[in-house]
Amino acid sequence: MTIEQIIVIAVVQGITEFLPISSSGHLVLVPYLFHWPDQGQFVDVMVHVGTLFAILIYFWRDVWKITLGALELFKGKVTPEGKLAIYIVLATIPAVAFGLFLKKFGFGDLERSVTIVAWNTVIFGILMLIGDMMGKQEKTIENMTLKNALIVGVAQALALIPGTSRSGITMTAARFLNYTRPDAARFSFLLGIPAIAGAGVLTVGEALASGDAITMDAVYCAILTFFAGLAAIAFLMALVRRISFLPFVLYRMVLGGFLLFMIYS
């Protein structure tokens, strides 16, 4: 990989992982648009690891409280943070199950399809607009229930198909459930911790088992992604306190329309 490709991939991943515009979709599009060789799934996972550390650092207070709540559960004491830990774990199961399904039945090729990215960019952008318009600003993460967490978890599973956007579809689901925009984003990021960590461990383990080595290119991508991700989280959290999801919807419409034009023209 050239230094230009490393920088572009890292910045694109760091920004798009947290903005509801699909990071996996953009990782497919970058080599397609710039005519670069595909960076491969190993680099994709390493940049996701960079974004994982960005979440842990930015939301360290929430992560610390949830961790303490989880430890209290082993002592037989159920706290609000302990309940949230349970909800996050259970809400991760649909994504794990759907990921195993895709892998078992050979749908891995979907992950590199520009056509699927284009259609999902538009379709889930429209769904985001509807959810944000219909959803009321009345619930916070403290009002999270098991049922609502599972609904958001099922939505997260769809993000395994590129162009959907993990943060986008989970925030959309939370908005349909009447959670405020900031808390929809906050729960989305916290829910992403086990999903991103699990995917990273699994893929890195498989790569090492097959004889692949962790290249410095992948490490550089992960480090740069971490810093870009921190900036993107701060930007999004500040933005959703002030405005709707409309700018992201418009971006998805323009990008999806452009890609569909290129594909079918």
C-alpha positions as protocol buffer text, in pm:
chain_id: "A"
residue {
  index: 1
  type: MET
  ca { x: 0 y: 0 z: 0 }
}
residue {
  index: 2
  type: THR
  ca { x: 120 y: 352 z: -78 }
}
residue {
  index: 3
  type: ILE
  ca { x: 129 y: 622 z: 187 }
}
residue {
  index: 4
  type: GLU
  ca { x: -156 y: 798 z: 7 }
}
residue {
  index: 5
  type: GLN
  ca { x: -375 y: 488 z: 24 }
}
residue {
  index: 6
  type: ILE
  ca { x: -295 y: 436 z: 392 }
}
residue {
  index: 7
  type: ILE
  ca { x: -387 y: 794 z: 480 }
}
residue {
  index: 8
  type: VAL
  ca { x: -707 y: 799 z: 274 }
}
residue {
  index: 9
  type: ILE
  ca { x: -832 y: 463 z: 405 }
}
residue {
  index: 10
  type: ALA
  ca { x: -756 y: 559 z: 766 }
}
residue {
  index: 11
  type: VAL
  ca { x: -925 y: 899 z: 744 }
}
residue {
  index: 12
  type: VAL
  ca { x: -1226 y: 761 z: 556 }
}
residue {
  index: 13
  type: GLN
  ca { x: -1274 y: 480 z: 809 }
}
residue {
  index: 14
  type: GLY
  ca { x: -1224 y: 707 z: 1109 }
}
residue {
  index: 15
  type: ILE
  ca { x: -1483 y: 954 z: 986 }
}
residue {
  index: 16
  type: THR
  ca { x: -1742 y: 721 z: 832 }
}
residue {
  index: 17
  type: GLU
  ca { x: -1748 y: 464 z: 1114 }
}
residue {
  index: 18
  type: PHE
  ca { x: -1914 y: 717 z: 1340 }
}
residue {
  index: 19
  type: LEU
  ca { x: -2106 y: 929 z: 1093 }
}
residue {
  index: 20
  type: PRO
  ca { x: -2418 y: 742 z: 974 }
}
residue {
  index: 21
  type: ILE
  ca { x: -2295 y: 704 z: 615 }
}
residue {
  index: 22
  type: SER
  ca { x: -2146 y: 350 z: 617 }
}
residue {
  index: 23
  type: SER
  ca { x: -1777 y: 289 z: 684 }
}
residue {
  index: 24
  type: SER
  ca { x: -1767 y: -58 z: 524 }
}
residue {
  index: 25
  type: GLY
  ca { x: -1933 y: 83 z: 215 }
}
residue {
  index: 26
  type: HIS
  ca { x: -1672 y: 356 z: 186 }
}
residue {
  index: 27
  type: LEU
  ca { x: -1389 y: 104 z: 234 }
}
residue {
  index: 28
  type: VAL
  ca { x: -1526 y: -77 z: -71 }
}
residue {
  index: 29
  type: LEU
  ca { x: -1565 y: 246 z: -266 }
}
residue {
  index: 30
  type: VAL
  ca { x: -1219 y: 393 z: -203 }
}
residue {
  index: 31
  type: PRO
  ca { x: -1024 y: 141 z: -416 }
}
residue {
  index: 32
  type: TYR
  ca { x: -1307 y: 140 z: -671 }
}
residue {
  index: 33
  type: LEU
  ca { x: -1304 y: 518 z: -720 }
}
residue {
  index: 34
  type: PHE
  ca { x: -926 y: 568 z: -700 }
}
residue {
  index: 35
  type: HIS
  ca { x: -845 y: 255 z: -903 }
}
residue {
  index: 36
  type: TRP
  ca { x: -631 y: 117 z: -621 }
}
residue {
  index: 37
  type: PRO
  ca { x: -596 y: -253 z: -546 }
}
residue {
  index: 38
  type: ASP
  ca { x: -844 y: -362 z: -280 }
}
residue {
  index: 39
  type: GLN
  ca { x: -678 y: -327 z: 61 }
}
residue {
  index: 40
  type: GLY
  ca { x: -837 y: -652 z: 176 }
}
residue {
  index: 41
  type: GLN
  ca { x: -1044 y: -753 z: 476 }
}
residue {
  index: 42
  type: PHE
  ca { x: -744 y: -770 z: 711 }
}
residue {
  index: 43
  type: VAL
  ca { x: -675 y: -396 z: 672 }
}
residue {
  index: 44
  type: ASP
  ca { x: -1051 y: -331 z: 699 }
}
residue {
  index: 45
  type: VAL
  ca { x: -1056 y: -504 z: 1038 }
}
residue {
  index: 46
  type: MET
  ca { x: -743 y: -325 z: 1162 }
}
residue {
  index: 47
  type: VAL
  ca { x: -895 y: 14 z: 1091 }
}
residue {
  index: 48
  type: HIS
  ca { x: -1208 y: -99 z: 1275 }
}
residue {
  index: 49
  type: VAL
  ca { x: -981 y: -179 z: 1571 }
}
residue {
  index: 50
  type: GLY
  ca { x: -861 y: 181 z: 1553 }
}
residue {
  index: 51
  type: THR
  ca { x: -1219 y: 304 z: 1575 }
}
residue {
  index: 52
  type: LEU
  ca { x: -1282 y: 67 z: 1868 }
}
residue {
  index: 53
  type: PHE
  ca { x: -1012 y: 238 z: 2072 }
}
residue {
  index: 54
  type: ALA
  ca { x: -1158 y: 575 z: 1974 }
}
residue {
  index: 55
  type: ILE
  ca { x: -1493 y: 470 z: 2127 }
}
residue {
  index: 56
  type: LEU
  ca { x: -1326 y: 339 z: 2442 }
}
residue {
  index: 57
  type: ILE
  ca { x: -1135 y: 662 z: 2494 }
}
residue {
  index: 58
  type: TYR
  ca { x: -1419 y: 903 z: 2415 }
}
residue {
  index: 59
  type: PHE
  ca { x: -1680 y: 716 z: 2622 }
}
residue {
  index: 60
  type: TRP
  ca { x: -1440 y: 598 z: 2894 }
}
residue {
  index: 61
  type: ARG
  ca { x: -1673 y: 714 z: 3173 }
}
residue {
  index: 62
  type: ASP
  ca { x: -1964 y: 512 z: 3034 }
}
residue {
  index: 63
  type: VAL
  ca { x: -1738 y: 213 z: 2969 }
}
residue {
  index: 64
  type: TRP
  ca { x: -1600 y: 230 z: 3324 }
}
residue {
  index: 65
  type: LYS
  ca { x: -1946 y: 251 z: 3482 }
}
residue {
  index: 66
  type: ILE
  ca { x: -2080 y: -34 z: 3268 }
}
residue {
  index: 67
  type: THR
  ca { x: -1776 y: -248 z: 3354 }
}
residue {
  index: 68
  type: LEU
  ca { x: -1829 y: -186 z: 3726 }
}
residue {
  index: 69
  type: GLY
  ca { x: -2200 y: -264 z: 3682 }
}
residue {
  index: 70
  type: ALA
  ca { x: -2114 y: -591 z: 3512 }
}
residue {
  index: 71
  type: LEU
  ca { x: -1881 y: -686 z: 3799 }
}
residue {
  index: 72
  type: GLU
  ca { x: -2157 y: -608 z: 4050 }
}
residue {
  index: 73
  type: LEU
  ca { x: -2377 y: -863 z: 3871 }
}
residue {
  index: 74
  type: PHE
  ca { x: -2139 y: -1138 z: 3977 }
}
residue {
  index: 75
  type: LYS
  ca { x: -2196 y: -1028 z: 4336 }
}
residue {
  index: 76
  type: GLY
  ca { x: -2572 y: -1060 z: 4290 }
}
residue {
  index: 77
  type: LYS
  ca { x: -2628 y: -684 z: 4282 }
}
residue {
  index: 78
  type: VAL
  ca { x: -2822 y: -542 z: 3986 }
}
residue {
  index: 79
  type: THR
  ca { x: -2751 y: -175 z: 3911 }
}
residue {
  index: 80
  type: PRO
  ca { x: -2872 y: 39 z: 3617 }
}
residue {
  index: 81
  type: GLU
  ca { x: -2523 y: 9 z: 3466 }
}
residue {
  index: 82
  type: GLY
  ca { x: -2535 y: -368 z: 3517 }
}
residue {
  index: 83
  type: LYS
  ca { x: -2865 y: -387 z: 3331 }
}
residue {
  index: 84
  type: LEU
  ca { x: -2716 y: -181 z: 3048 }
}
residue {
  index: 85
  type: ALA
  ca { x: -2424 y: -425 z: 3029 }
}
residue {
  index: 86
  type: ILE
  ca { x: -2670 y: -714 z: 2995 }
}
residue {
  index: 87
  type: TYR
  ca { x: -2866 y: -529 z: 2728 }
}
residue {
  index: 88
  type: ILE
  ca { x: -2552 y: -458 z: 2525 }
}
residue {
  index: 89
  type: VAL
  ca { x: -2438 y: -820 z: 2539 }
}
residue {
  index: 90
  type: LEU
  ca { x: -2780 y: -959 z: 2442 }
}
residue {
  index: 91
  type: ALA
  ca { x: -2827 y: -697 z: 2168 }
}
residue {
  index: 92
  type: THR
  ca { x: -2497 y: -811 z: 2013 }
}
residue {
  index: 93
  type: ILE
  ca { x: -2624 y: -1167 z: 1957 }
}
residue {
  index: 94
  type: PRO
  ca { x: -2831 y: -1090 z: 1641 }
}
residue {
  index: 95
  type: ALA
  ca { x: -2525 y: -948 z: 1464 }
}
residue {
  index: 96
  type: VAL
  ca { x: -2316 y: -1250 z: 1563 }
}
residue {
  index: 97
  type: ALA
  ca { x: -2587 y: -1491 z: 1441 }
}
residue {
  index: 98
  type: PHE
  ca { x: -2635 y: -1306 z: 1112 }
}
residue {
  index: 99
  type: GLY
  ca { x: -2259 y: -1290 z: 1057 }
}
residue {
  index: 100
  type: LEU
  ca { x: -2230 y: -1667 z: 1104 }
}
residue {
  index: 101
  type: PHE
  ca { x: -2521 y: -1717 z: 865 }
}
residue {
  index: 102
  type: LEU
  ca { x: -2357 y: -1506 z: 593 }
}
residue {
  index: 103
  type: LYS
  ca { x: -2028 y: -1687 z: 636 }
}
residue {
  index: 104
  type: LYS
  ca { x: -2178 y: -2038 z: 644 }
}
residue {
  index: 105
  type: PHE
  ca { x: -2387 y: -1993 z: 330 }
}
residue {
  index: 106
  type: GLY
  ca { x: -2121 y: -1816 z: 128 }
}
residue {
  index: 107
  type: PHE
  ca { x: -2250 y: -1461 z: 113 }
}
residue {
  index: 108
  type: GLY
  ca { x: -1906 y: -1314 z: 176 }
}
residue {
  index: 109
  type: ASP
  ca { x: -1890 y: -1170 z: -176 }
}
residue {
  index: 110
  type: LEU
  ca { x: -2164 y: -924 z: -81 }
}
residue {
  index: 111
  type: GLU
  ca { x: -1906 y: -739 z: 124 }
}
residue {
  index: 112
  type: ARG
  ca { x: -1719 y: -610 z: -180 }
}
residue {
  index: 113
  type: SER
  ca { x: -2015 y: -527 z: -408 }
}
residue {
  index: 114
  type: VAL
  ca { x: -2037 y: -162 z: -516 }
}
residue {
  index: 115
  type: THR
  ca { x: -2392 y: -216 z: -643 }
}
residue {
  index: 116
  type: ILE
  ca { x: -2511 y: -331 z: -302 }
}
residue {
  index: 117
  type: VAL
  ca { x: -2332 y: -37 z: -139 }
}
residue {
  index: 118
  type: ALA
  ca { x: -2507 y: 205 z: -374 }
}
residue {
  index: 119
  type: TRP
  ca { x: -2859 y: 72 z: -320 }
}
residue {
  index: 120
  type: ASN
  ca { x: -2820 y: 40 z: 57 }
}
residue {
  index: 121
  type: THR
  ca { x: -2680 y: 391 z: 80 }
}
residue {
  index: 122
  type: VAL
  ca { x: -3004 y: 525 z: -68 }
}
residue {
  index: 123
  type: ILE
  ca { x: -3254 y: 286 z: 94 }
}
residue {
  index: 124
  type: PHE
  ca { x: -3124 y: 317 z: 448 }
}
residue {
  index: 125
  type: GLY
  ca { x: -3077 y: 689 z: 402 }
}
residue {
  index: 126
  type: ILE
  ca { x: -3449 y: 723 z: 333 }
}
residue {
  index: 127
  type: LEU
  ca { x: -3526 y: 503 z: 635 }
}
residue {
  index: 128
  type: MET
  ca { x: -3304 y: 726 z: 849 }
}
residue {
  index: 129
  type: LEU
  ca { x: -3496 y: 1034 z: 738 }
}
residue {
  index: 130
  type: ILE
  ca { x: -3832 y: 873 z: 821 }
}
residue {
  index: 131
  type: GLY
  ca { x: -3712 y: 753 z: 1162 }
}
residue {
  index: 132
  type: ASP
  ca { x: -3568 y: 1089 z: 1254 }
}
residue {
  index: 133
  type: MET
  ca { x: -3883 y: 1274 z: 1144 }
}
residue {
  index: 134
  type: MET
  ca { x: -4122 y: 1038 z: 1324 }
}
residue {
  index: 135
  type: GLY
  ca { x: -3921 y: 975 z: 1639 }
}
residue {
  index: 136
  type: LYS
  ca { x: -3989 y: 1188 z: 1944 }
}
residue {
  index: 137
  type: GLN
  ca { x: -3716 y: 1338 z: 2162 }
}
residue {
  index: 138
  type: GLU
  ca { x: -3832 y: 1185 z: 2488 }
}
residue {
  index: 139
  type: LYS
  ca { x: -3620 y: 882 z: 2592 }
}
residue {
  index: 140
  type: THR
  ca { x: -3262 y: 867 z: 2716 }
}
residue {
  index: 141
  type: ILE
  ca { x: -3024 y: 576 z: 2754 }
}
residue {
  index: 142
  type: GLU
  ca { x: -3134 y: 550 z: 3117 }
}
residue {
  index: 143
  type: ASN
  ca { x: -3480 y: 449 z: 2982 }
}
residue {
  index: 144
  type: MET
  ca { x: -3333 y: 160 z: 2780 }
}
residue {
  index: 145
  type: THR
  ca { x: -3524 y: -167 z: 2810 }
}
residue {
  index: 146
  type: LEU
  ca { x: -3436 y: -519 z: 2701 }
}
residue {
  index: 147
  type: LYS
  ca { x: -3697 y: -509 z: 2425 }
}
residue {
  index: 148
  type: ASN
  ca { x: -3568 y: -183 z: 2282 }
}
residue {
  index: 149
  type: ALA
  ca { x: -3206 y: -296 z: 2308 }
}
residue {
  index: 150
  type: LEU
  ca { x: -3287 y: -614 z: 2114 }
}
residue {
  index: 151
  type: ILE
  ca { x: -3465 y: -415 z: 1843 }
}
residue {
  index: 152
  type: VAL
  ca { x: -3159 y: -195 z: 1800 }
}
residue {
  index: 153
  type: GLY
  ca { x: -2944 y: -510 z: 1808 }
}
residue {
  index: 154
  type: VAL
  ca { x: -3142 y: -667 z: 1523 }
}
residue {
  index: 155
  type: ALA
  ca { x: -3097 y: -345 z: 1328 }
}
residue {
  index: 156
  type: GLN
  ca { x: -2722 y: -362 z: 1392 }
}
residue {
  index: 157
  type: ALA
  ca { x: -2711 y: -706 z: 1229 }
}
residue {
  index: 158
  type: LEU
  ca { x: -2816 y: -549 z: 898 }
}
residue {
  index: 159
  type: ALA
  ca { x: -2500 y: -337 z: 904 }
}
residue {
  index: 160
  type: LEU
  ca { x: -2302 y: -646 z: 805 }
}
residue {
  index: 161
  type: ILE
  ca { x: -2423 y: -566 z: 454 }
}
residue {
  index: 162
  type: PRO
  ca { x: -2211 y: -272 z: 325 }
}
residue {
  index: 163
  type: GLY
  ca { x: -2383 y: 56 z: 256 }
}
residue {
  index: 164
  type: THR
  ca { x: -2615 y: 14 z: 555 }
}
residue {
  index: 165
  type: SER
  ca { x: -2396 y: 185 z: 820 }
}
residue {
  index: 166
  type: ARG
  ca { x: -2378 y: 32 z: 1167 }
}
residue {
  index: 167
  type: SER
  ca { x: -2410 y: 367 z: 1342 }
}
residue {
  index: 168
  type: GLY
  ca { x: -2673 y: 482 z: 1095 }
}
residue {
  index: 169
  type: ILE
  ca { x: -2908 y: 185 z: 1124 }
}
residue {
  index: 170
  type: THR
  ca { x: -2878 y: 159 z: 1503 }
}
residue {
  index: 171
  type: MET
  ca { x: -2943 y: 531 z: 1550 }
}
residue {
  index: 172
  type: THR
  ca { x: -3234 y: 506 z: 1307 }
}
residue {
  index: 173
  type: ALA
  ca { x: -3384 y: 220 z: 1511 }
}
residue {
  index: 174
  type: ALA
  ca { x: -3337 y: 415 z: 1833 }
}
residue {
  index: 175
  type: ARG
  ca { x: -3504 y: 722 z: 1682 }
}
residue {
  index: 176
  type: PHE
  ca { x: -3804 y: 509 z: 1576 }
}
residue {
  index: 177
  type: LEU
  ca { x: -3821 y: 408 z: 1944 }
}
residue {
  index: 178
  type: ASN
  ca { x: -3830 y: 778 z: 2045 }
}
residue {
  index: 179
  type: TYR
  ca { x: -3480 y: 808 z: 2191 }
}
residue {
  index: 180
  type: THR
  ca { x: -3319 y: 1151 z: 2168 }
}
residue {
  index: 181
  type: ARG
  ca { x: -3056 y: 1198 z: 1899 }
}
residue {
  index: 182
  type: PRO
  ca { x: -2762 y: 1227 z: 2145 }
}
residue {
  index: 183
  type: ASP
  ca { x: -2869 y: 916 z: 2336 }
}
residue {
  index: 184
  type: ALA
  ca { x: -2941 y: 725 z: 2017 }
}
residue {
  index: 185
  type: ALA
  ca { x: -2583 y: 799 z: 1911 }
}
residue {
  index: 186
  type: ARG
  ca { x: -2443 y: 720 z: 2256 }
}
residue {
  index: 187
  type: PHE
  ca { x: -2611 y: 378 z: 2275 }
}
residue {
  index: 188
  type: SER
  ca { x: -2509 y: 305 z: 1915 }
}
residue {
  index: 189
  type: PHE
  ca { x: -2143 y: 359 z: 1997 }
}
residue {
  index: 190
  type: LEU
  ca { x: -2155 y: 159 z: 2320 }
}
residue {
  index: 191
  type: LEU
  ca { x: -2332 y: -125 z: 2140 }
}
residue {
  index: 192
  type: GLY
  ca { x: -2058 y: -121 z: 1878 }
}
residue {
  index: 193
  type: ILE
  ca { x: -1784 y: -206 z: 2129 }
}
residue {
  index: 194
  type: PRO
  ca { x: -1842 y: -586 z: 2152 }
}
residue {
  index: 195
  type: ALA
  ca { x: -1938 y: -610 z: 1783 }
}
residue {
  index: 196
  type: ILE
  ca { x: -1622 y: -437 z: 1660 }
}
residue {
  index: 197
  type: ALA
  ca { x: -1402 y: -614 z: 1916 }
}
residue {
  index: 198
  type: GLY
  ca { x: -1543 y: -955 z: 1827 }
}
residue {
  index: 199
  type: ALA
  ca { x: -1502 y: -904 z: 1453 }
}
residue {
  index: 200
  type: GLY
  ca { x: -1147 y: -780 z: 1507 }
}
residue {
  index: 201
  type: VAL
  ca { x: -1040 y: -1074 z: 1722 }
}
residue {
  index: 202
  type: LEU
  ca { x: -1201 y: -1329 z: 1488 }
}
residue {
  index: 203
  type: THR
  ca { x: -1056 y: -1193 z: 1166 }
}
residue {
  index: 204
  type: VAL
  ca { x: -710 y: -1124 z: 1304 }
}
residue {
  index: 205
  type: GLY
  ca { x: -706 y: -1473 z: 1455 }
}
residue {
  index: 206
  type: GLU
  ca { x: -805 y: -1632 z: 1124 }
}
residue {
  index: 207
  type: ALA
  ca { x: -544 y: -1430 z: 937 }
}
residue {
  index: 208
  type: LEU
  ca { x: -266 y: -1529 z: 1176 }
}
residue {
  index: 209
  type: ALA
  ca { x: -376 y: -1893 z: 1172 }
}
residue {
  index: 210
  type: SER
  ca { x: -354 y: -1898 z: 793 }
}
residue {
  index: 211
  type: GLY
  ca { x: 0 y: -1762 z: 801 }
}
residue {
  index: 212
  type: ASP
  ca { x: -70 y: -1396 z: 729 }
}
residue {
  index: 213
  type: ALA
  ca { x: 137 y: -1142 z: 918 }
}
residue {
  index: 214
  type: ILE
  ca { x: 23 y: -814 z: 1068 }
}
residue {
  index: 215
  type: THR
  ca { x: 182 y: -566 z: 830 }
}
residue {
  index: 216
  type: MET
  ca { x: 302 y: -221 z: 929 }
}
residue {
  index: 217
  type: ASP
  ca { x: 63 y: -78 z: 668 }
}
residue {
  index: 218
  type: ALA
  ca { x: -229 y: -221 z: 865 }
}
residue {
  index: 219
  type: VAL
  ca { x: -85 y: -89 z: 1193 }
}
residue {
  index: 220
  type: TYR
  ca { x: -38 y: 260 z: 1048 }
}
residue {
  index: 221
  type: CYS
  ca { x: -397 y: 251 z: 922 }
}
residue {
  index: 222
  type: ALA
  ca { x: -526 y: 156 z: 1267 }
}
residue {
  index: 223
  type: ILE
  ca { x: -330 y: 436 z: 1441 }
}
residue {
  index: 224
  type: LEU
  ca { x: -439 y: 706 z: 1198 }
}
residue {
  index: 225
  type: THR
  ca { x: -797 y: 579 z: 1214 }
}
residue {
  index: 226
  type: PHE
  ca { x: -795 y: 614 z: 1593 }
}
residue {
  index: 227
  type: PHE
  ca { x: -725 y: 989 z: 1574 }
}
residue {
  index: 228
  type: ALA
  ca { x: -969 y: 1046 z: 1287 }
}
residue {
  index: 229
  type: GLY
  ca { x: -1232 y: 850 z: 1479 }
}
residue {
  index: 230
  type: LEU
  ca { x: -1193 y: 1059 z: 1793 }
}
residue {
  index: 231
  type: ALA
  ca { x: -1248 y: 1375 z: 1592 }
}
residue {
  index: 232
  type: ALA
  ca { x: -1551 y: 1224 z: 1415 }
}
residue {
  index: 233
  type: ILE
  ca { x: -1718 y: 1118 z: 1744 }
}
residue {
  index: 234
  type: ALA
  ca { x: -1672 y: 1462 z: 1895 }
}
residue {
  index: 235
  type: PHE
  ca { x: -1811 y: 1622 z: 1578 }
}
residue {
  index: 236
  type: LEU
  ca { x: -2116 y: 1394 z: 1562 }
}
residue {
  index: 237
  type: MET
  ca { x: -2204 y: 1425 z: 1931 }
}
residue {
  index: 238
  type: ALA
  ca { x: -2186 y: 1804 z: 1907 }
}
residue {
  index: 239
  type: LEU
  ca { x: -2390 y: 1805 z: 1585 }
}
residue {
  index: 240
  type: VAL
  ca { x: -2678 y: 1581 z: 1696 }
}
residue {
  index: 241
  type: ARG
  ca { x: -2738 y: 1804 z: 1998 }
}
residue {
  index: 242
  type: ARG
  ca { x: -2821 y: 2088 z: 1760 }
}
residue {
  index: 243
  type: ILE
  ca { x: -2964 y: 1957 z: 1432 }
}
residue {
  index: 244
  type: SER
  ca { x: -3139 y: 1657 z: 1276 }
}
residue {
  index: 245
  type: PHE
  ca { x: -2991 y: 1375 z: 1069 }
}
residue {
  index: 246
  type: LEU
  ca { x: -3088 y: 1554 z: 746 }
}
residue {
  index: 247
  type: PRO
  ca { x: -2729 y: 1646 z: 639 }
}
residue {
  index: 248
  type: PHE
  ca { x: -2631 y: 1279 z: 654 }
}
residue {
  index: 249
  type: VAL
  ca { x: -2944 y: 1178 z: 462 }
}
residue {
  index: 250
  type: LEU
  ca { x: -2865 y: 1429 z: 188 }
}
residue {
  index: 251
  type: TYR
  ca { x: -2506 y: 1304 z: 168 }
}
residue {
  index: 252
  type: ARG
  ca { x: -2628 y: 946 z: 131 }
}
residue {
  index: 253
  type: MET
  ca { x: -2871 y: 1046 z: -142 }
}
residue {
  index: 254
  type: VAL
  ca { x: -2604 y: 1227 z: -340 }
}
residue {
  index: 255
  type: LEU
  ca { x: -2346 y: 951 z: -298 }
}
residue {
  index: 256
  type: GLY
  ca { x: -2592 y: 670 z: -370 }
}
residue {
  index: 257
  type: GLY
  ca { x: -2734 y: 850 z: -672 }
}
residue {
  index: 258
  type: PHE
  ca { x: -2386 y: 913 z: -810 }
}
residue {
  index: 259
  type: LEU
  ca { x: -2288 y: 548 z: -770 }
}
residue {
  index: 260
  type: LEU
  ca { x: -2610 y: 419 z: -926 }
}
residue {
  index: 261
  type: PHE
  ca { x: -2556 y: 653 z: -1221 }
}
residue {
  index: 262
  type: MET
  ca { x: -2202 y: 521 z: -1267 }
}
residue {
  index: 263
  type: ILE
  ca { x: -2313 y: 159 z: -1239 }
}
residue {
  index: 264
  type: TYR
  ca { x: -2614 y: 167 z: -1469 }
}
residue {
  index: 265
  type: SER
  ca { x: -2498 y: 424 z: -1722 }
}
